[in-house]
mmCIF file of C-alpha atoms and ligand atoms in Angstrom:
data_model
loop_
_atom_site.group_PDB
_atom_site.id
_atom_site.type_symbol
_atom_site.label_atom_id
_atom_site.label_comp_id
_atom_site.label_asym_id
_atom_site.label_seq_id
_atom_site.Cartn_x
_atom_site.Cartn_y
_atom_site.Cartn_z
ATOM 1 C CA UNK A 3 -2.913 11.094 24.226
ATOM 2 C CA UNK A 4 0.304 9.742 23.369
ATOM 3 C CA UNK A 5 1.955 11.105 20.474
ATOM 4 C CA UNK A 6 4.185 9.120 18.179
ATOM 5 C CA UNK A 7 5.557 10.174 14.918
ATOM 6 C CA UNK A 8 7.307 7.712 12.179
ATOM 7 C CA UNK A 9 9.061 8.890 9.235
ATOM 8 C CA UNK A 10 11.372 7.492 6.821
ATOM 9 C CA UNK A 11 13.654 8.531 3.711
ATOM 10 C CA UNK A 12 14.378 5.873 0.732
ATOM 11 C CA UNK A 13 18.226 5.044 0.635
ATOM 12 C CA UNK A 14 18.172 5.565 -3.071
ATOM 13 C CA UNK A 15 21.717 7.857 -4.692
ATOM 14 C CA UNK A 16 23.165 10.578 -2.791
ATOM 15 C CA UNK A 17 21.219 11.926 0.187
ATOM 16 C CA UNK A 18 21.025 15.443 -0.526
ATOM 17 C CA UNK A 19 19.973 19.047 0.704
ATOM 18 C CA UNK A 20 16.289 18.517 -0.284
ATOM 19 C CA UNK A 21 16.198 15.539 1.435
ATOM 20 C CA UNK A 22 18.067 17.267 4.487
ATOM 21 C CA UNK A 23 15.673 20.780 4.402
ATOM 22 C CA UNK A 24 12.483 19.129 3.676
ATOM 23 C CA UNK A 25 13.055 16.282 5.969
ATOM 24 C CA UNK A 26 15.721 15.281 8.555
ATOM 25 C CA UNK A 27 16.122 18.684 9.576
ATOM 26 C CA UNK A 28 12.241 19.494 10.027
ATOM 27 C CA UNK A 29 12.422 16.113 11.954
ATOM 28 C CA UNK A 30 14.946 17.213 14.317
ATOM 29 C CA UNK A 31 12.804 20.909 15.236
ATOM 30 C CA UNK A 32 10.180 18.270 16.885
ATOM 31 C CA UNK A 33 12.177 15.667 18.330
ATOM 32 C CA UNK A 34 10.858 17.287 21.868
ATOM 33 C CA UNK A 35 7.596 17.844 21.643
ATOM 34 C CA UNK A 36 6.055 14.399 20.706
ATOM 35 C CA UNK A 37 6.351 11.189 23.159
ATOM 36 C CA UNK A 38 7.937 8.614 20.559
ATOM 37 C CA UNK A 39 9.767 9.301 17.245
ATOM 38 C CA UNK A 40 10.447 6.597 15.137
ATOM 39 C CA UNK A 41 12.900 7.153 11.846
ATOM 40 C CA UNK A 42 12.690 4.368 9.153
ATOM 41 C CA UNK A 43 15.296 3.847 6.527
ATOM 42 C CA UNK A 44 12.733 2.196 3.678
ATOM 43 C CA UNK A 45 15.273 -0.291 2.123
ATOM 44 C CA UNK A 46 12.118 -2.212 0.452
ATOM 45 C CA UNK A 47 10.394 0.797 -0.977
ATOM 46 C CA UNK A 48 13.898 1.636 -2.912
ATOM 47 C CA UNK A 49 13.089 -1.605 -4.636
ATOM 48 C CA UNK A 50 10.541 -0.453 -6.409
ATOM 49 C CA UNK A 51 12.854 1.347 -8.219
ATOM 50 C CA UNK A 52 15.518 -1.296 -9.523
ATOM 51 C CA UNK A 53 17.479 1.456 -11.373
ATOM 52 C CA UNK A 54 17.589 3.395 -7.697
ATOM 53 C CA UNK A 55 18.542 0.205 -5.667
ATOM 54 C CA UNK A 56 22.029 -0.464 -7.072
ATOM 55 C CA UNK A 57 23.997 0.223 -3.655
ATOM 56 C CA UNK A 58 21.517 -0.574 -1.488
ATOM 57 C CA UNK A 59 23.938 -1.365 1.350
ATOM 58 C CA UNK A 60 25.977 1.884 1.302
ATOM 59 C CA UNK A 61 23.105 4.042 0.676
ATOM 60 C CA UNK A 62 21.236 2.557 4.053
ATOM 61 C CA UNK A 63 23.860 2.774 6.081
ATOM 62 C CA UNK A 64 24.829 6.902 4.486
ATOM 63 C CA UNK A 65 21.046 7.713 5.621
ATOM 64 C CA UNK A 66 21.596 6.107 8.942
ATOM 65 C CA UNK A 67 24.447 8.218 9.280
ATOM 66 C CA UNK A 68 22.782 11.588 8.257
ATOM 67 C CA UNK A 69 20.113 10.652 10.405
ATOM 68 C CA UNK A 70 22.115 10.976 13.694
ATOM 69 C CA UNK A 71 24.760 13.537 12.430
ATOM 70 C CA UNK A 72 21.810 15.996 12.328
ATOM 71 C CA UNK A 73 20.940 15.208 15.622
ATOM 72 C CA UNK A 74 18.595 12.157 15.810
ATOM 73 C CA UNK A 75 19.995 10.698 19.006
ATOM 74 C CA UNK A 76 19.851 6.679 18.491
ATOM 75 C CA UNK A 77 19.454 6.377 22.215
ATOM 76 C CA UNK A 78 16.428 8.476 22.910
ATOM 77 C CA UNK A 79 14.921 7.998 19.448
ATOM 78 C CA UNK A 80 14.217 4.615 17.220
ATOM 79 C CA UNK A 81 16.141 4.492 13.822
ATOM 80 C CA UNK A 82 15.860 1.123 12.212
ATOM 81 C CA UNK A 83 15.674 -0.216 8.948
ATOM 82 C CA UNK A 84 12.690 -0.966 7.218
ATOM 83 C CA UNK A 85 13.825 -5.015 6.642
ATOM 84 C CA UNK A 86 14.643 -5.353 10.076
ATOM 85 C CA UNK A 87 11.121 -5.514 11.066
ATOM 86 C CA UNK A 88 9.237 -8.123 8.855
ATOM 87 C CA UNK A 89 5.630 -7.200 10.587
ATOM 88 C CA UNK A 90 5.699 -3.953 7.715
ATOM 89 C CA UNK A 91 5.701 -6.167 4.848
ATOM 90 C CA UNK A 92 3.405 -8.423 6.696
ATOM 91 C CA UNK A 93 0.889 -5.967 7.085
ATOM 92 C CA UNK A 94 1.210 -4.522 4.117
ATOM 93 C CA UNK A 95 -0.389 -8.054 2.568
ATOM 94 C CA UNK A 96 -3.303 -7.305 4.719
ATOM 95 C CA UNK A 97 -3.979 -3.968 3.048
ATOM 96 C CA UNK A 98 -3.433 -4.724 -0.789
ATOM 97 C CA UNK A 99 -6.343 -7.132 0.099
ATOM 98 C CA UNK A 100 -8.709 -3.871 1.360
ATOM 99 C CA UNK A 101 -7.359 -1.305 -1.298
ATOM 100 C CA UNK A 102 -9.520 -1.005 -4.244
ATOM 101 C CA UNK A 103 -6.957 -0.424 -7.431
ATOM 102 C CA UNK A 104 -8.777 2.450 -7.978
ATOM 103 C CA UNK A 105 -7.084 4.153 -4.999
ATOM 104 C CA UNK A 106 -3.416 2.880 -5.478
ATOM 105 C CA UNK A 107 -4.042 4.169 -9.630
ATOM 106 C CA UNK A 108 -4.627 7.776 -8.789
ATOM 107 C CA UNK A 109 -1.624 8.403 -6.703
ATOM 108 C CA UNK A 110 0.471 11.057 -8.651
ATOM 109 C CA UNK A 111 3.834 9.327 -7.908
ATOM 110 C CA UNK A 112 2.732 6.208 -9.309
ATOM 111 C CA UNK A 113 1.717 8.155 -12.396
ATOM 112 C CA UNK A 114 4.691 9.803 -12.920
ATOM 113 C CA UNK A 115 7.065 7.387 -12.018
ATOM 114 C CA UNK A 116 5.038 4.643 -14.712
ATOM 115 C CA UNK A 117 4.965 6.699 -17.210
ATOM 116 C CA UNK A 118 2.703 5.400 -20.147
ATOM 117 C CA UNK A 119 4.118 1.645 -20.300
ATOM 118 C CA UNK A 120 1.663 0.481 -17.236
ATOM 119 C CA UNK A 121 2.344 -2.902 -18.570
ATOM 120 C CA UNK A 122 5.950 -2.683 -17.639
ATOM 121 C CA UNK A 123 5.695 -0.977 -14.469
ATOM 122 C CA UNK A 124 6.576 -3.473 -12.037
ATOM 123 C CA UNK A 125 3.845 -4.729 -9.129
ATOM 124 C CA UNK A 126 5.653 -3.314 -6.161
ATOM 125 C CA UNK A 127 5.426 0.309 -7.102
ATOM 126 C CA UNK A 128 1.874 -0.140 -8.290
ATOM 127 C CA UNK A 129 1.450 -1.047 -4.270
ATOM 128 C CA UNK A 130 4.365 1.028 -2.377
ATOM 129 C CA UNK A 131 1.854 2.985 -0.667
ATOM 130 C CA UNK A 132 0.055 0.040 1.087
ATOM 131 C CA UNK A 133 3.397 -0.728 2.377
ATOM 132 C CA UNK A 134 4.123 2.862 3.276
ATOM 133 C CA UNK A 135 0.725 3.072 5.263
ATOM 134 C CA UNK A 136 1.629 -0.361 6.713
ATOM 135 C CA UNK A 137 5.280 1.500 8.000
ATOM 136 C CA UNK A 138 2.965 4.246 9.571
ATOM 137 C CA UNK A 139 0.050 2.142 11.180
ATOM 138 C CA UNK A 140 1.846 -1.075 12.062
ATOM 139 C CA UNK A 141 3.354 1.789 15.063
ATOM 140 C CA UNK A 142 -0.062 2.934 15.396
ATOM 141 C CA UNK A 143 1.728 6.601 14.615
ATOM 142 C CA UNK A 144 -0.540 9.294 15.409
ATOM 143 C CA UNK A 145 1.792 12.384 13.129
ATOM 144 C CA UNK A 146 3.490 11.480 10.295
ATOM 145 C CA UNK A 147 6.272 14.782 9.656
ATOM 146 C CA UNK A 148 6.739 14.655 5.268
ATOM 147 C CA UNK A 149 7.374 17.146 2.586
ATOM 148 C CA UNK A 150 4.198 18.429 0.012
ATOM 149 C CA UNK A 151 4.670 15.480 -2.702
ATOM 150 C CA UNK A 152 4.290 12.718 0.154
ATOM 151 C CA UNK A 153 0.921 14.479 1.498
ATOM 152 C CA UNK A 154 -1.224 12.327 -0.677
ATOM 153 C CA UNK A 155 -0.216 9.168 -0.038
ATOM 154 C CA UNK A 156 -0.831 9.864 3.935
ATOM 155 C CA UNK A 157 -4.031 10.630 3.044
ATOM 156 C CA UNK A 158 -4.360 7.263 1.148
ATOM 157 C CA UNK A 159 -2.900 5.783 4.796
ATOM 158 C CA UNK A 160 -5.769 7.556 6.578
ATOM 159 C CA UNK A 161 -8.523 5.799 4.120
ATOM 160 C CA UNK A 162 -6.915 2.490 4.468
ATOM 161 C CA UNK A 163 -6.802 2.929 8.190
ATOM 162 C CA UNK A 164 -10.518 3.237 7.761
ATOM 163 C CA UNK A 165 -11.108 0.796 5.338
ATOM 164 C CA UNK A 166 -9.416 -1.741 7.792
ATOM 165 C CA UNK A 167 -11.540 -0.590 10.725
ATOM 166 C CA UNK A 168 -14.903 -0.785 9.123
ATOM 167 C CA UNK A 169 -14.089 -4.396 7.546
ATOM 168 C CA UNK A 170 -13.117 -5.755 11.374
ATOM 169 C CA UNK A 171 -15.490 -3.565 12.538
ATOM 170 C CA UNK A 172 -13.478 -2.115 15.360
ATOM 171 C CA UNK A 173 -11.540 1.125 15.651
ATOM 172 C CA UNK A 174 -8.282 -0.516 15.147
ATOM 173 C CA UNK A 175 -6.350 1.995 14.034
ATOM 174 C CA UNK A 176 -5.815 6.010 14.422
ATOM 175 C CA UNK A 177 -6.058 7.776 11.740
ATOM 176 C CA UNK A 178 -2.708 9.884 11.567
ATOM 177 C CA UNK A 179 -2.276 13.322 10.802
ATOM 178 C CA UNK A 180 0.238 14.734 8.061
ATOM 179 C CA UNK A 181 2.758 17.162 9.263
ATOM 180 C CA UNK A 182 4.144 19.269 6.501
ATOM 181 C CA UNK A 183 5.849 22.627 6.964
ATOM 182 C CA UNK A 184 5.527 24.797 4.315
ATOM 183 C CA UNK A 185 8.471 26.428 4.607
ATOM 184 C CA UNK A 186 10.793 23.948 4.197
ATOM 185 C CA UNK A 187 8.742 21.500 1.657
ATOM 186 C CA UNK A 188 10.174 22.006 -1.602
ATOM 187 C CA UNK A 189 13.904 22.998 -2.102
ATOM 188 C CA UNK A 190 14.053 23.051 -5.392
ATOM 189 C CA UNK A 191 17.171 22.110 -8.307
ATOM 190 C CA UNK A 192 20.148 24.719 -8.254
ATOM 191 C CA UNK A 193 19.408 24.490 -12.295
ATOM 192 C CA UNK A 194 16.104 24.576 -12.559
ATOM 193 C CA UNK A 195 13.824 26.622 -10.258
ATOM 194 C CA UNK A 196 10.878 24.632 -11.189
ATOM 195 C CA UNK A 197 11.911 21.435 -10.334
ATOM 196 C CA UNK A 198 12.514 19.781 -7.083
ATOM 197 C CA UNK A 199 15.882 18.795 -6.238
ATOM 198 C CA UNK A 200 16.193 15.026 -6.737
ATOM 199 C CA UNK A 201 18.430 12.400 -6.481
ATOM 200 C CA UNK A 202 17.511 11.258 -10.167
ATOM 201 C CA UNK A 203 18.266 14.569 -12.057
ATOM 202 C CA UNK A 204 21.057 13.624 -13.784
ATOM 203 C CA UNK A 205 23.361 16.543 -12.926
ATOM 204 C CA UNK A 206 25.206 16.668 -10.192
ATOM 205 C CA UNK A 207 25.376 20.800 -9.891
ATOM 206 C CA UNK A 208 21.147 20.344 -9.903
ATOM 207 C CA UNK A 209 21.897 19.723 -6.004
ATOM 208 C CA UNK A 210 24.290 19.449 -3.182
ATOM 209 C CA UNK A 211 24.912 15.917 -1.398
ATOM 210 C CA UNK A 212 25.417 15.797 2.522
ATOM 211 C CA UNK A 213 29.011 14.102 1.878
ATOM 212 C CA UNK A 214 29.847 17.205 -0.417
ATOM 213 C CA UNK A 215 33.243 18.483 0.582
ATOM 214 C CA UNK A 216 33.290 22.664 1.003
ATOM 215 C CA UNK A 217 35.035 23.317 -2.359
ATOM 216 C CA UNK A 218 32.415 21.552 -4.231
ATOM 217 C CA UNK A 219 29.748 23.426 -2.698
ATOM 218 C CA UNK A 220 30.999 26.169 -3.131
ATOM 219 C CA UNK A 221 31.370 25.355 -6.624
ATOM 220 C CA UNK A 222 27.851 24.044 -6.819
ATOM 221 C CA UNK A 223 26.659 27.253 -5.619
ATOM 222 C CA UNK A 224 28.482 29.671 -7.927
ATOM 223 C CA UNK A 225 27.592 27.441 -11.055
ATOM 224 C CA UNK A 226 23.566 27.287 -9.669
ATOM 225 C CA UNK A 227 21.695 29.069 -12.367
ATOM 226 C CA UNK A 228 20.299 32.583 -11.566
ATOM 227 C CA UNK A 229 19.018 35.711 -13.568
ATOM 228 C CA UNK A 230 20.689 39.059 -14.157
ATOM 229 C CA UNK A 231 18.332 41.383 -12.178
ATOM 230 C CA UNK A 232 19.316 42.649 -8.545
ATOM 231 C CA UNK A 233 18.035 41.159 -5.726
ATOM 232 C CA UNK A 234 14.595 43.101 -5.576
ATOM 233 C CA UNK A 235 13.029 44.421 -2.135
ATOM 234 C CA UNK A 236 9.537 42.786 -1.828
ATOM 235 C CA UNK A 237 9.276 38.797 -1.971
ATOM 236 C CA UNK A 238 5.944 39.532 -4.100
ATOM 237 C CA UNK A 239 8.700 40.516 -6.502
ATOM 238 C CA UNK A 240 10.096 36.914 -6.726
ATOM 239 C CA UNK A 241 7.005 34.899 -7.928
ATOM 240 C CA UNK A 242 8.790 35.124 -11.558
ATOM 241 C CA UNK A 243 12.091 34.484 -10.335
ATOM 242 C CA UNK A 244 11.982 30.670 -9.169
ATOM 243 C CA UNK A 245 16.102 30.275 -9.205
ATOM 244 C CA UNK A 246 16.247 33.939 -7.418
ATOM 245 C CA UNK A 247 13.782 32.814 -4.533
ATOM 246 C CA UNK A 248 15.226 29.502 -4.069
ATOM 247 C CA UNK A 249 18.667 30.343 -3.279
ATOM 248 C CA UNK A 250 17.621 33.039 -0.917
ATOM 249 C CA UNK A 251 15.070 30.806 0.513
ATOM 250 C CA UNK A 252 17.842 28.732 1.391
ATOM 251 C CA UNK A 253 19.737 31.483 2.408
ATOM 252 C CA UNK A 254 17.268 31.877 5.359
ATOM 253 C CA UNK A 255 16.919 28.225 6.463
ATOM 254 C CA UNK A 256 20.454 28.320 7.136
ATOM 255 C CA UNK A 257 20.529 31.576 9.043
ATOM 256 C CA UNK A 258 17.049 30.697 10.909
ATOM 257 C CA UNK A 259 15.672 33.903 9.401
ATOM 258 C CA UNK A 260 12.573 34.192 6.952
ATOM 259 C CA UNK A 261 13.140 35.067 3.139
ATOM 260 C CA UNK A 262 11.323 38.558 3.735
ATOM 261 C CA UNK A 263 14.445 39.315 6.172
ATOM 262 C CA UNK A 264 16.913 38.083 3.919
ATOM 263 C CA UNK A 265 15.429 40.261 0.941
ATOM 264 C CA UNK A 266 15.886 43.478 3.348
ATOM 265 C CA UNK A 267 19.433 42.523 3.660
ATOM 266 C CA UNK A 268 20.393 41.902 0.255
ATOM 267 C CA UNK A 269 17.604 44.561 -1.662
ATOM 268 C CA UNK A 270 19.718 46.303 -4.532
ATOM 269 C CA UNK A 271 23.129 43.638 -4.659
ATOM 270 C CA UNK A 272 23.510 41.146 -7.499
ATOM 271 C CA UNK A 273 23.725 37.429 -6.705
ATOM 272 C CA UNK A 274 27.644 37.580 -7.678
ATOM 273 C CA UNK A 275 27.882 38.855 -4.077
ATOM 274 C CA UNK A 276 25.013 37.006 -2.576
ATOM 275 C CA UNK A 277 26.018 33.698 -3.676
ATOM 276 C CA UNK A 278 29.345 33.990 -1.638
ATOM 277 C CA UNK A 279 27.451 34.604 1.728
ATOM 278 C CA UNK A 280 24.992 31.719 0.329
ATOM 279 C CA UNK A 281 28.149 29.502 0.065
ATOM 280 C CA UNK A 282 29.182 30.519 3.428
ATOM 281 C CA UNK A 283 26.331 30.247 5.124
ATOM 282 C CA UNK A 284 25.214 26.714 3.581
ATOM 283 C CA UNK A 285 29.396 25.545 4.398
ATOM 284 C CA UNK A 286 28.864 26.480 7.835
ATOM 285 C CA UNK A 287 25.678 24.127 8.711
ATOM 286 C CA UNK A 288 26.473 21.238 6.400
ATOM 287 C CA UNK A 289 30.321 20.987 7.589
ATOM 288 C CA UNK A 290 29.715 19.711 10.735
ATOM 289 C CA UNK A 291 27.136 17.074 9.860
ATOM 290 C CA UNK A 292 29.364 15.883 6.740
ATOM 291 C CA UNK A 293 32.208 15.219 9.013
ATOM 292 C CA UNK A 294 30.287 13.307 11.183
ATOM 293 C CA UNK A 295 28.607 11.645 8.911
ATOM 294 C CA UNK A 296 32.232 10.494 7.628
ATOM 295 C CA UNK A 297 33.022 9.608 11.577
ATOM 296 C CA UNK A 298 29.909 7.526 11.689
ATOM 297 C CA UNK A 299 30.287 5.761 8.110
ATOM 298 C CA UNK A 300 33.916 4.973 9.002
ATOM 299 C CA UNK A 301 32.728 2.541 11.949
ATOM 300 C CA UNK A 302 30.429 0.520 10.368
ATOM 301 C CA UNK A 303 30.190 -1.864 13.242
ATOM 302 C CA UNK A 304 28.950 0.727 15.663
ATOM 303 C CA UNK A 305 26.194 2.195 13.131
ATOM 304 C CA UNK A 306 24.853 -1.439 12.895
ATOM 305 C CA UNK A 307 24.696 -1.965 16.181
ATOM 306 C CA UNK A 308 22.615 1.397 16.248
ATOM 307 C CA UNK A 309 20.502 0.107 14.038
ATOM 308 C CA UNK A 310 20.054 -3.189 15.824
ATOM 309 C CA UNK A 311 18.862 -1.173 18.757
ATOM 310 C CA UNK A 312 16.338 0.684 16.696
ATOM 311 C CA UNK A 313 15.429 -2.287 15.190
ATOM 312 C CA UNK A 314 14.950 -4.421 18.412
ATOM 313 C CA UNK A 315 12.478 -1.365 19.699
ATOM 314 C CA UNK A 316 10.474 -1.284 16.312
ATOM 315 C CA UNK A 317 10.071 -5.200 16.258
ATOM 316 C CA UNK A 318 8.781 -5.230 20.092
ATOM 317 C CA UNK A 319 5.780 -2.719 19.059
ATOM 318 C CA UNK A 320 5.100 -4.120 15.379
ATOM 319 C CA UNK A 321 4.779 -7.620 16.941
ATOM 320 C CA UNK A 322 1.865 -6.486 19.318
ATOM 321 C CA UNK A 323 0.376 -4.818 16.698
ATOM 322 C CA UNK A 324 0.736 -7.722 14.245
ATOM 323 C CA UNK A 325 -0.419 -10.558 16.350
ATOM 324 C CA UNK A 326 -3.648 -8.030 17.301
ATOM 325 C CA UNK A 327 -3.906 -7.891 13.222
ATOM 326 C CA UNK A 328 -3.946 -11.557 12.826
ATOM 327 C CA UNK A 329 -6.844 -11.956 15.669
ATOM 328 C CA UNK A 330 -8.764 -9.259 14.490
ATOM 329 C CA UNK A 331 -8.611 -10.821 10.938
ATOM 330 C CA UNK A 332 -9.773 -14.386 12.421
ATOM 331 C CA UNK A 333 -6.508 -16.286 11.894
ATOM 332 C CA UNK A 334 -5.796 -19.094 13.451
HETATM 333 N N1 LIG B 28 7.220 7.470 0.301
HETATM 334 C C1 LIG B 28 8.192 8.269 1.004
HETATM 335 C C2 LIG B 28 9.027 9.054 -0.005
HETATM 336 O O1 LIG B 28 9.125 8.669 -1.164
HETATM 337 C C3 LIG B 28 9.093 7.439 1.866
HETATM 338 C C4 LIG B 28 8.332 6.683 2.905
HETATM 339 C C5 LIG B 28 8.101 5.354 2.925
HETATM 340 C C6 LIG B 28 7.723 7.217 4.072
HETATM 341 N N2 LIG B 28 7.412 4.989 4.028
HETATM 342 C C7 LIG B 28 7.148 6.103 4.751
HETATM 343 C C8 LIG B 28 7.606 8.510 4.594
HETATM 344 C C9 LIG B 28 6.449 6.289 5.933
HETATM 345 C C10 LIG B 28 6.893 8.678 5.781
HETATM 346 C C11 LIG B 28 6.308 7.573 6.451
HETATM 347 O O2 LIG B 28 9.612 10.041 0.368
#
């Protein structure tokens, strides 16, 4: 079987390290072990958010960027833009017309992103996930790689898969599987250890950004909120401490070692001298990809054309699938 894997990242605020950990960089450990990889920049799903879409432009072409400074090569691998290849919203049509509102109404982002005012809440985030399962199936993707909160709403892709199949009666689509590695699926705020670092927290030292310069994370690091007791010797010993295990758990995705590891090292020292290795060891990955991040964002004419490519190679495989759509619905 040929495996093909799609995932995608909204260009809403500052890409930052929760987006890079639980994401790009989990994207990048598999780029050689599946057949196809396609990488989406969702432009239209940031729209559901109109207080998220306000640089729209910039933010696109910043993800594009992270995207191949972490190592997505444009050549071998497909990095487009979600607009670029009308066929997703197209589809997408098709399924809001085989969802039952039932479905789309228990989805826990939709309910915490509505709040109580359901009468406000604008259509398109009410229906974000048909378009997200038409970004996955429209490529007929077989794994889809995404952090915890995103799990349910490739399960919701899976039962509109089906619900598509049984109503043409065909096995038209593949169901595809949700890849989420535990490890790296939640990094969570530098203020809070309960809560996931997001771009919509509305301090800045709650994360660090890609395009963060080394004196700021540095800074970011030494101000992140932590407790008073030593750095204890068993990672049982850390359930209580969520600020504690964070920062070492992020002390061992940069050093490719495991938090038990880490915890061996540092059993006994307070974080006023772990927090400088932290700093250290977080300057040392992100550097590199910041500066060519910069590199890439500074020739805008070259990251289009990038796109372009990606886009052309996305457009050739959504159109089969599209005009196979159309038959299988009985359009003329
Ligand atoms: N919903 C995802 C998020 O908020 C983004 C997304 C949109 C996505 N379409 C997708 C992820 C398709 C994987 C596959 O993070």
């Amino acid at each position: 079987m040929t495996t093909r894997i799609l995932s995608g990242i909204r260009p809403t605020g500052h890409i930052h390290l929760g987006n890079y950990l639980g994401a790009i960089r989990s994207w990048v450990s598999m780029l050689d072990q599946v057949d196809e990889r396609l990488f989406c920049i969702v432009d239209q799903h940031a729209l559901t958010t109109a207080e998220d879409a306000k640089d729209l432009r910039k933010n696109t072409l910043t993800i594009a960027a992270a995207y191949i400074a972490s190592g997505i090569d444009p050549v071998k691998n497909h990095i487009f833009v979600q607009s670029h290849v009308p066929a997703h919203t197209e589809l997408a049509w098709y399924f809001n017309c085989i969802t039952p509102m039932g479905w789309l109404s228990r989805m826990t982002q939709f309910k915490d992103k509505a709040g109580k005012n359901k009468d406000q809440t604008m259509t398109g985030l009410f229906v974000y996930p048909a378009l997200m399962a038409a970004d996955i199936l429209i490529y007929k993707a077989t794994h889809v790689p995404v952090g915890e909160d995103q799990k349910q709403h490739v399960e919701l892709t899976r039962d509109i898969a089906q619900a598509f199949n049984n109503y043409v009666e065909n096995n038209f689509f593949p169901l595809p599987e949700p890849i989420i590695k535990s490890e790296t699926a939640r990094i969570m705020s530098l203020r809070d250890g309960l809560k996931k670092m997001s771009k919509s927290d509305p301090s800045d030292y709650s994360r660090i950004h890609l395009l963060d310069d080394n004196e700021t994370i540095e800074l970011k690091i030494r101000k992140a909120k932590t407790d008073t007791d030593p750095i204890p010797g068993l990672v049982n010993n850390l359930e209580q401490r969520p600020e504690a295990k964070n920062l070492l758990s992020l002390y061992a995705l940069f050093t490719n070692s495991s938090l038990a590891k880490v915890i061996q090292e540092f059993e006994g020292k307070q974080f006023s001298e772990f927090k400088p290795k932290l700093a250290e060891a977080t300057i040392s990955h992100l550097a590199p990809i910041r500066d060519a991040m910069i590199k890439l964002l500074a020739d805008e004419a070259m990251l289009l054309q990038h796109l372009k490519k990606g886009a052309d190679a996305a457009n050739t495989i959504a159109k089969k699938t599209i005009k196979d759509v159309r038959s299988a619905l009985n359009m003329v």
